[in-house]
Coordinates of C-alpha atoms and ligand atoms in Angstrom, one line a residue:
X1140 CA 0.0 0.0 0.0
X1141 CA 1.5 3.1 -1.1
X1142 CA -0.1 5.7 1.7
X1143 CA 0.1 9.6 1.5
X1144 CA 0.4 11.0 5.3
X1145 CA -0.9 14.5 5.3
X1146 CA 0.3 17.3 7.6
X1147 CA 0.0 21.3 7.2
X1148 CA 0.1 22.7 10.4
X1149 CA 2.2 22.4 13.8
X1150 CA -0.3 19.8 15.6
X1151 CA -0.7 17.5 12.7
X1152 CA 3.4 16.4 12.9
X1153 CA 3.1 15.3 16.4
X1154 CA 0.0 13.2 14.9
X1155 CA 1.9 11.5 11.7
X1156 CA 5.3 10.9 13.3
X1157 CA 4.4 7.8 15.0
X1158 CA 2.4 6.7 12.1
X1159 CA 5.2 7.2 9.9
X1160 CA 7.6 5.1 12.0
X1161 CA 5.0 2.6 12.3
X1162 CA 4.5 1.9 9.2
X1163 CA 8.4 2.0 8.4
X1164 CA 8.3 -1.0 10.3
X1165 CA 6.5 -3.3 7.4
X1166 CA 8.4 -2.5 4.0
X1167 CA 7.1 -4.8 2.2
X1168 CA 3.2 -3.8 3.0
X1169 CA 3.5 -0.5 3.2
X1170 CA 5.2 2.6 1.7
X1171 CA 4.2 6.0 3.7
X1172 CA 5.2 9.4 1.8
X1173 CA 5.0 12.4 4.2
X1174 CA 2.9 15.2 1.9
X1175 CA 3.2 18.6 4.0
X1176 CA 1.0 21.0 2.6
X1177 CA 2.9 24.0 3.5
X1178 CA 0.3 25.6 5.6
X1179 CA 2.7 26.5 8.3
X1180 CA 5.8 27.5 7.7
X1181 CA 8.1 29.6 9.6
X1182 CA 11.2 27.3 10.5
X1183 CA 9.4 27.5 14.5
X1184 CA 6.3 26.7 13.0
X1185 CA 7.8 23.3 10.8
X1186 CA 10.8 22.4 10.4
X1187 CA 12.1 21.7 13.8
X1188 CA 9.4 19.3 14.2
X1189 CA 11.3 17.2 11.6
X1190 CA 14.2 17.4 13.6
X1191 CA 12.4 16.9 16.7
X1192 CA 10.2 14.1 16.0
X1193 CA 13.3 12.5 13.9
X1194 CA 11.0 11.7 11.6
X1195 CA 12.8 12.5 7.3
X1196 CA 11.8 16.0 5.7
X1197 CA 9.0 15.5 4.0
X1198 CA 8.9 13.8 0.4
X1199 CA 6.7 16.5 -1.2
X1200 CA 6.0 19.9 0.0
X1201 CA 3.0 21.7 -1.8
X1202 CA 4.4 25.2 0.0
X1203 CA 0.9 26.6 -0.3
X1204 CA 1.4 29.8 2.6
X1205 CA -0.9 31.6 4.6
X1206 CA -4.2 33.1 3.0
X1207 CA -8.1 33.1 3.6
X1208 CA -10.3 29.9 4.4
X1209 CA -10.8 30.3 0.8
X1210 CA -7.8 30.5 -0.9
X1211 CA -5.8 28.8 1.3
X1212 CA -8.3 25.8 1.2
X1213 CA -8.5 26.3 -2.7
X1214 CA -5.0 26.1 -3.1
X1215 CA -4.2 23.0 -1.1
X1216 CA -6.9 21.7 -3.3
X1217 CA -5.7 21.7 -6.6
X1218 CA -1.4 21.5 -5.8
X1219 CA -2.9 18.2 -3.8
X1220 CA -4.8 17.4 -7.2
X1221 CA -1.6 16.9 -9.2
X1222 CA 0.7 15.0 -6.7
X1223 CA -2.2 12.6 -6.1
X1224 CA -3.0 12.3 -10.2
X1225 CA 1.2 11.7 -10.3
X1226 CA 1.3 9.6 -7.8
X1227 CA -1.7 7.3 -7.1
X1228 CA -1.8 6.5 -3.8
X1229 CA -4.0 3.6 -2.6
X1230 CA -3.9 5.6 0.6
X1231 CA -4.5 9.1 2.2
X1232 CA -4.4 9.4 5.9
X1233 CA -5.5 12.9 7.1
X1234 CA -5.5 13.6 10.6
X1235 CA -6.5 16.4 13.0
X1236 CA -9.0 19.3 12.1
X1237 CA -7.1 22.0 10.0
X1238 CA -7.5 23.1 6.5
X1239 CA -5.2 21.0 4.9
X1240 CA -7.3 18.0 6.5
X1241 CA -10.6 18.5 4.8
X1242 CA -8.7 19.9 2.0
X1243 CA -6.7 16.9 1.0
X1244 CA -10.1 14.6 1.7
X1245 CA -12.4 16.6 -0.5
X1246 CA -9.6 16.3 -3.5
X1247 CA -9.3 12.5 -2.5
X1248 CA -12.9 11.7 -2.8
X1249 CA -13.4 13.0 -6.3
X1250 CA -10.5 12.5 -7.7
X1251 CA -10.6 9.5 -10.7
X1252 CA -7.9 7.6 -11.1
X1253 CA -7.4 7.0 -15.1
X1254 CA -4.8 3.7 -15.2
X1255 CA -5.2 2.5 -12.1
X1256 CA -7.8 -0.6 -10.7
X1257 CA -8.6 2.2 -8.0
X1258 CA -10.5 4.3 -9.1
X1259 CA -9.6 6.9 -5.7
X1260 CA -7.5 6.3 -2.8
X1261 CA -9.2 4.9 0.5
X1262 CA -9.4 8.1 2.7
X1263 CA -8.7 7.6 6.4
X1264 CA -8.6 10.3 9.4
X1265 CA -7.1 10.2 12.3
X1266 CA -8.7 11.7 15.5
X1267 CA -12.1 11.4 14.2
X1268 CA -15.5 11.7 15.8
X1269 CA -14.3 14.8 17.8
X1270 CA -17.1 17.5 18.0
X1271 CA -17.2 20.9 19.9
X1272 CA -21.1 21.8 18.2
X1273 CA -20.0 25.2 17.8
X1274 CA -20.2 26.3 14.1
X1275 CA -18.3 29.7 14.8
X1276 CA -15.1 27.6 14.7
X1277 CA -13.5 26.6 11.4
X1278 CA -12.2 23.5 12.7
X1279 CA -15.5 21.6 13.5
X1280 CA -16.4 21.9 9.6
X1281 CA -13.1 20.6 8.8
X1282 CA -14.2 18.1 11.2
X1283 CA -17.3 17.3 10.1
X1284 CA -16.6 16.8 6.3
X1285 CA -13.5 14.7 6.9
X1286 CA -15.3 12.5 8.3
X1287 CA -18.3 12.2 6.1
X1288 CA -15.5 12.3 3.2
X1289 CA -13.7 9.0 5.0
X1290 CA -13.6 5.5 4.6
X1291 CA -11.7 4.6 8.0
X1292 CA -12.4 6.7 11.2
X1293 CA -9.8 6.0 13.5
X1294 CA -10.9 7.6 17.1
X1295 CA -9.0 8.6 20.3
X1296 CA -12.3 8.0 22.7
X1297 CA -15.7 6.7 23.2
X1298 CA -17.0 10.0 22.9
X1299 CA -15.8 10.1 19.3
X1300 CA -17.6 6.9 18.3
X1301 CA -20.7 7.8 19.5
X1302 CA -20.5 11.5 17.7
X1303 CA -19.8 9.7 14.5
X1304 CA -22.7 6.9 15.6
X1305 CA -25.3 10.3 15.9
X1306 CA -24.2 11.2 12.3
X1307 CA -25.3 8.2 11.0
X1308 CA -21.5 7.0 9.9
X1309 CA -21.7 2.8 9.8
X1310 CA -20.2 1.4 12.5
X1311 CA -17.6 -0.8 10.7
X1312 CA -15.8 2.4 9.3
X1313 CA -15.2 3.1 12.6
X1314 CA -11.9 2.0 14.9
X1315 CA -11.1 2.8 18.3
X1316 CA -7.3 3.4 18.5
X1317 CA -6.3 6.0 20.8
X1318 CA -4.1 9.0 20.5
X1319 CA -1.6 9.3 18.3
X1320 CA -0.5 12.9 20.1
X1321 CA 0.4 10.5 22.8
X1322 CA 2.2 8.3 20.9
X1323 CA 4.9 10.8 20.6
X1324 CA 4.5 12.4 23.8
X1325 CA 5.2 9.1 25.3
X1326 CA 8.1 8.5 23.4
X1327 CA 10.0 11.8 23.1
X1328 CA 9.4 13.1 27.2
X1329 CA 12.5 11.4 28.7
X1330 CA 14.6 13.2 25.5
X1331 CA 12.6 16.3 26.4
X1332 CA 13.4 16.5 29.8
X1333 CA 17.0 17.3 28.5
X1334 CA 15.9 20.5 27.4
X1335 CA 17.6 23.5 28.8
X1336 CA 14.9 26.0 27.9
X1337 CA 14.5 27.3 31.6
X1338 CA 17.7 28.4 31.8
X1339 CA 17.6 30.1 28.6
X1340 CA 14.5 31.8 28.9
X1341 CA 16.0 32.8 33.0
X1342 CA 18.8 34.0 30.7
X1343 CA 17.4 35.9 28.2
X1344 CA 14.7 37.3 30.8
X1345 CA 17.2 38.2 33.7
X1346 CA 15.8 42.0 34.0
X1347 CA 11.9 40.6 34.1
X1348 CA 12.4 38.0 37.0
X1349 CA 13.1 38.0 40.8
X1350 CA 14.9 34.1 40.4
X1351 CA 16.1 32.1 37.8
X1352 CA 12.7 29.8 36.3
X1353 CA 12.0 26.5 38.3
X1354 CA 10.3 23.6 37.7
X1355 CA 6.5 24.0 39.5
X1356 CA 7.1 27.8 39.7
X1357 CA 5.5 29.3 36.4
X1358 CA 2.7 29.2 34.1
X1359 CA 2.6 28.3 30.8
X1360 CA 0.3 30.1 28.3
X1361 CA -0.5 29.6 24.5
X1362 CA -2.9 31.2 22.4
X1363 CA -3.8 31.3 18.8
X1364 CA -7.6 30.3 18.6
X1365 CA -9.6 33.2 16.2
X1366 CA -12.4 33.8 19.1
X1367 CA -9.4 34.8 21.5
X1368 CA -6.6 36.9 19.3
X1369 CA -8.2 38.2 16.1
X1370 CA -10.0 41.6 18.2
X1371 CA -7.5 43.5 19.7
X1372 CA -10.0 44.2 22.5
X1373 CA -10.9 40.4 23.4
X1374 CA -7.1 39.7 23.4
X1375 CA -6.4 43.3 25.4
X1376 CA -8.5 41.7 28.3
X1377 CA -6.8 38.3 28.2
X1378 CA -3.7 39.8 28.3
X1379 CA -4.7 42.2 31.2
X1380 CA -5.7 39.3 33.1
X1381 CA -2.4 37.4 32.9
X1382 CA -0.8 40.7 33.5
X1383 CA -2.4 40.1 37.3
X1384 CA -1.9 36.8 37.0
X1385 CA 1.8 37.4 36.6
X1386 CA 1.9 39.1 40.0
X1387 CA 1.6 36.1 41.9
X1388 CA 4.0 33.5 39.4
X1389 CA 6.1 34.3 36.2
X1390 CA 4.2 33.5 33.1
X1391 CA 5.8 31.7 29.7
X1392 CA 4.2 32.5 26.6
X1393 CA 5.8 31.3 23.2
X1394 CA 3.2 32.7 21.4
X1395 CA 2.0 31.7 17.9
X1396 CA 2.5 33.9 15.0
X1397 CA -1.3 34.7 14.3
X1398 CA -1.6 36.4 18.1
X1399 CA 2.4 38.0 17.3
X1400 CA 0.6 40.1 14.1
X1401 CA -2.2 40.5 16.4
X1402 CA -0.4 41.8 19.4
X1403 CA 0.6 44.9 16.9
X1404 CA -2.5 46.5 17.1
X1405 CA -2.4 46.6 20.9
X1406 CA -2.8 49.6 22.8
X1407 CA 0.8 51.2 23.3
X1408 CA 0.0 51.8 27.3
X1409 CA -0.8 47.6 27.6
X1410 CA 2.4 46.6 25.7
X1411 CA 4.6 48.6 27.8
X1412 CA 2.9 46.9 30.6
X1413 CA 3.9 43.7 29.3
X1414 CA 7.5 44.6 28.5
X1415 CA 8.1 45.2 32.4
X1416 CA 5.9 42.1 33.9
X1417 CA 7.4 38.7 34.2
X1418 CA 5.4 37.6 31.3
X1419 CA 8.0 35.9 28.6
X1420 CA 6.9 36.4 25.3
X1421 CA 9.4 34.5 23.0
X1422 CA 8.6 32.5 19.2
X1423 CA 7.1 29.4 19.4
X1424 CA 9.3 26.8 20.8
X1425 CA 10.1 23.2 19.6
X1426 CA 8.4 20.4 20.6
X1427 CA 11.1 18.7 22.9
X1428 CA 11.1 22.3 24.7
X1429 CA 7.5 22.2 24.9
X1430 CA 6.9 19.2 26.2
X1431 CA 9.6 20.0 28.9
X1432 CA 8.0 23.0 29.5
X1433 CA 4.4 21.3 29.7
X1434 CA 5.4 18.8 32.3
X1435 CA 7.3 21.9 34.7
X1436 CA 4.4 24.0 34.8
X1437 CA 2.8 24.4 37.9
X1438 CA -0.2 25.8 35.6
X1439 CA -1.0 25.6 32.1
X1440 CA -3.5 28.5 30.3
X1441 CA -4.4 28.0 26.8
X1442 CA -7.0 27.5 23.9
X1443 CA -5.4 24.7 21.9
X1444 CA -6.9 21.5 21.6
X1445 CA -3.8 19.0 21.4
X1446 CA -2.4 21.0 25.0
X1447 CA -5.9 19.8 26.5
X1448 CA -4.7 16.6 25.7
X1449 CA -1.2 16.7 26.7
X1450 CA -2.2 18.4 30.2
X1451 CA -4.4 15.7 30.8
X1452 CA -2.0 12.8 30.3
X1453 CA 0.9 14.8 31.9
X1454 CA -1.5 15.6 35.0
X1455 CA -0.9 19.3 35.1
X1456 CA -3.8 21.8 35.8
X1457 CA -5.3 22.9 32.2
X1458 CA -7.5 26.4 32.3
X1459 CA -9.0 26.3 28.8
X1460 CA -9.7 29.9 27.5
X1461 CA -12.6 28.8 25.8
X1462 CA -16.7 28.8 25.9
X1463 CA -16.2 24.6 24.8
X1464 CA -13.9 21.8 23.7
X1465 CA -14.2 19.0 21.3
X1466 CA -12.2 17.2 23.8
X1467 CA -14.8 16.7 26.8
X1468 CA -13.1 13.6 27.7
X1469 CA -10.3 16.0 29.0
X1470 CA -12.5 17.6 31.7
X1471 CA -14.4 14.3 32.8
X1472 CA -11.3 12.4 33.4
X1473 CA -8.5 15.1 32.9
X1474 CA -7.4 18.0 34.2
X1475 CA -8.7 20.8 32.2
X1476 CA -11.3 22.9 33.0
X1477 CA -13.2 25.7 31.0
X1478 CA -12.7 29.5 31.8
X1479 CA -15.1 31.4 30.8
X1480 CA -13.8 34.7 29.1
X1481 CA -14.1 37.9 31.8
X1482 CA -10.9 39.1 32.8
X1483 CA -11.5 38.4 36.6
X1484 CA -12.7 35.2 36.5
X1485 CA -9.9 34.2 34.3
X1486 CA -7.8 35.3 36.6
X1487 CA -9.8 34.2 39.5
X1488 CA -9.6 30.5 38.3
X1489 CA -5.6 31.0 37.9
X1490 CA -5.3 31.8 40.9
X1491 CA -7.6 29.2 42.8
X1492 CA -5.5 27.1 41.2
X1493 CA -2.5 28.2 41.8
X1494 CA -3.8 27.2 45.7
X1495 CA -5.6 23.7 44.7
X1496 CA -3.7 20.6 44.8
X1497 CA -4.0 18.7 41.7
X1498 CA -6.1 16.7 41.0
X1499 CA -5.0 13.3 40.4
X1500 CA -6.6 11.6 37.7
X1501 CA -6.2 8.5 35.8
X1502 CA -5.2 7.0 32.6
X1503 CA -7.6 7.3 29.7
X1504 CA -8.0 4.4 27.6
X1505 CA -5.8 3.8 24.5
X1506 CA -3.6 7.5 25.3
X1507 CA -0.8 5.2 26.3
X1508 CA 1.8 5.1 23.3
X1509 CA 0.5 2.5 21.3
X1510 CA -2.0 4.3 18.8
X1511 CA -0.4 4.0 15.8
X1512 CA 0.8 0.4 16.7
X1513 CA -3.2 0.1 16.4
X1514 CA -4.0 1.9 13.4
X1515 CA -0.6 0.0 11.4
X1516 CA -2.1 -3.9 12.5
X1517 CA -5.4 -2.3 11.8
X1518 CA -4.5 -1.8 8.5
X1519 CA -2.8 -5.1 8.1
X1520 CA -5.8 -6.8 9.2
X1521 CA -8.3 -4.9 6.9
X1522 CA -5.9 -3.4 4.6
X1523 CA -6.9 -6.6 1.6
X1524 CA -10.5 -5.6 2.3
X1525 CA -9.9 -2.5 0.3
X1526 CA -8.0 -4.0 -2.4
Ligands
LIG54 C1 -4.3 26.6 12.2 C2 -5.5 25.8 12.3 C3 -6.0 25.5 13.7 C4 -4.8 24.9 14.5 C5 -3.6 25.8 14.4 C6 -2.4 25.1 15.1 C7 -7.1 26.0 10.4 C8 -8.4 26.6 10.0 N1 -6.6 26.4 11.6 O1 -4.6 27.9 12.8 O2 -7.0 24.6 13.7 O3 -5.2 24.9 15.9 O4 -3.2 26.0 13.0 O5 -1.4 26.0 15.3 O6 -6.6 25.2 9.7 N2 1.5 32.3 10.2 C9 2.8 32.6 10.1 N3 3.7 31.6 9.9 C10 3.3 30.3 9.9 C11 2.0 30.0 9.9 C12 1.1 31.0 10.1 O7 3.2 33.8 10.2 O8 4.2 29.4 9.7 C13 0.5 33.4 10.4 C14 0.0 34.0 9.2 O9 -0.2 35.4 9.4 C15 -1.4 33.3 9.0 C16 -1.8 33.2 10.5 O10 -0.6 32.9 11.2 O11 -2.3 34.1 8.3 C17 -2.8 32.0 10.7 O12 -2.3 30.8 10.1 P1 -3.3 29.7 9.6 O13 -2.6 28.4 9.2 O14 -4.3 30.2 8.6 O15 -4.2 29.4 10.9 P2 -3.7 29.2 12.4 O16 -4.3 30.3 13.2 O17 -2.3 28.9 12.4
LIG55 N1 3.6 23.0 20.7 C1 5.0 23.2 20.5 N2 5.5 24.5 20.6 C2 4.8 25.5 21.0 C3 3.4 25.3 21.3 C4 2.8 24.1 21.1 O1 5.7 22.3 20.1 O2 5.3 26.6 21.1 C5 3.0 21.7 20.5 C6 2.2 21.1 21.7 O3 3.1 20.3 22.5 C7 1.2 20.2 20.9 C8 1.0 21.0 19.7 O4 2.1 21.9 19.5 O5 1.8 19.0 20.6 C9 -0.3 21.7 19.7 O6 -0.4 22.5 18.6 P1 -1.4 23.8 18.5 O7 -1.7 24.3 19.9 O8 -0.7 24.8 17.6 O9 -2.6 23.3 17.7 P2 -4.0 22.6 18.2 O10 -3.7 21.4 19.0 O11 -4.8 23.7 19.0 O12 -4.7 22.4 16.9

């Protein structure tokens, strides 16, 4: 089986690096090529995830940018048209809930196949099933679509299933294999723990700080979702409210390139404020530094999904800064809990926190490194069924 594995943006490499090395391990049934749409970019934003995940640069790179829904979509669309019409996969395994997800499924399902027996590759998405019901987000059509567009849901929880279930998917296109975010998590945090970003941000940040960073003595913060950093005034607040949050604990913030265009239109007053607190804004940081960074934090804020995720397995407090999550399972049996967004209670519920002790919680089904072990014997299993 000659499989394309899709990524565009940050989250999804995390997601096809165990895949990849998974399927690796079978030469002669399988032959993955890593397609990277080009969605994100910046070398912060990419590349050292290559290096990171040790996973090869990928085989073909449609370099499609930044743009509108529209465009951007549009344009993965038709550079994924030709590489799939050059190269026929019998394959293409999406995963996650970004534009380069549905794209590359909605160009799969229609494309024909002239010389081939196929007449279109199977289509199968990883992390399928998750649903936040709120249609102001982009991702939850991307979900949606992907996986009406699919021929193999693989899902990271029960809850998924039974979305997909609702929809009316059939149940045999369905398979309950975990997390594949875990999967690497699992296998990169002894590496991570290496990392010697405390001391380099402690470095960088000597003026802004009291003490050198240590490990259970900051916050972490990310941010990038539209709702939170696209109004200058919506972010403002946010930011005001880890600017009293940073009074009791020093905050980290890589911070993602969308909310670094954002931050421009700031008030001048609120980003002088910020240049003297012990919030440390720095770029994105790799995803051993992260993940060091994830599991030393007394206190993670953020609005990303795959951090829900992380937090929970990891067992450190997750504020989410967001009206809902596609992850639910996160706040039944995880740590994360939703904020909702007033300046005082998000800083209310950092600081209760800060006071809790944490909660401890316990494993969640399948998020225990073995994912994409699953979704490779899955494949071997079922793979002639689709020949
Ligand atoms: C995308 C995904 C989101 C995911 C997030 C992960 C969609 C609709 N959104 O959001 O689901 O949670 O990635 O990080 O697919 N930019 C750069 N350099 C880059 C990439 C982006 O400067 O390498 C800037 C550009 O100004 C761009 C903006 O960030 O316009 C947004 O990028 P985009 O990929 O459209 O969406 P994200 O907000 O990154
Ligand atoms: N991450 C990273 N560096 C950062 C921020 C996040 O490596 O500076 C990792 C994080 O560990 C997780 C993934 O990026 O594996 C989450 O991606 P993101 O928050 O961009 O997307 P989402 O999960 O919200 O779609």
């Amino acid at each position: 089986m000659k499989i394309f594995l899709v990524a565009g943006a940050r989250p999804n490499f995390m997601k096809i690096a165990p895949i990849y090395k998974q399927l690796t391990k079978f030469p002669k049934d399988f032959k993955p090529i890593i397609v990277h749409t080009g969605q994100h970019y910046d070398e912060k934003m990419s590349k050292i995830f290559f290096e990171d995940l040790q996973i090869p640069k990928p085989h073909i790179y449609l370099g499609v940018g930044s743009g509108s829904h529209a465009y951007q979509t549009a344009q993965i669309m038709i550079r994924f048209e030709k590489v799939l019409l050059e190269h026929q996969p019998d394959m293409v395994m999406v995963v996650g809930d970004v534009n380069s997800t549905v794209a590359c499924s909605l160009v799969a399902s229609k494309i024909v196949y002239s010389d081939s027996e196929r007449r279109r590759p199977i289509i199968a998405h990883v992390e399928a099933g998750l649903r936040s019901f709120d249609w102001n987000m982009p991702e939850e059509t991307n979900r949606v679509l992907t996986d009406h567009l699919s021929d193999i849901l693989f899902t990271t929880c029960s809850d998924a299933n039974q979305n997909l279930i609702k929809e009316g998917i059939a149940l045999q296109k369905i398979a309950f294999v975990g997390n594949v975010m875990i999967d690497s998590l699992v296998q990169f945090m002894s590496l991570a723990k290496k990392s010697n970003i405390l001391n380099q941000l402690s470095h960088q940040f000597a003026e802004r700080i009291s003490h050198p960073l240590e490990e259970g003595k900051f916050a972490l913060v990310t941010l990038h979702r539209p709702s939170n950093v696209d109004d200058p005034k919506v972010l403002g607040m946010i930011l005001n409210a880890f600017v009293e949050i940073s009074e009791r604990i020093p905050i980290v913030f890589p911070m993602h390139p969308r909310t670094q265009k954002l931050t421009r239109q700031l008030p001048k007053t609120l980003l002088e404020t910020l240049s003297n607190r012990p919030i440390l804004i720095t770029e994105p940081v790799g995803y051993l530094d992260f993940l060091y960074l994830e599991q030393a934090a007394k206190l993670v804020l953020t609005d990303s999904g795959g951090i829900q995720e992380e937090t929970t397995y990891l067992n450190i407090p997750c504020l989410t800064l967001r009206p809902n999550t596609e992850r639910p399972i996160t706040i039944r049996e995880g740590t994360n809990r939703l904020v909702p967004l007033e300046k005082e209670t998000i800083v209310k519920y950092a600081l209760d926190s800060l006071n809790e002790v944490s909660k401890s919680t316990r494993p969640i089904k399948y998020w225990d490194g073995q994912a994409a072990k699953r979704i490779v014997e899955y494949l071997r299993k079922r793979g002639k069924v689709f020949n």
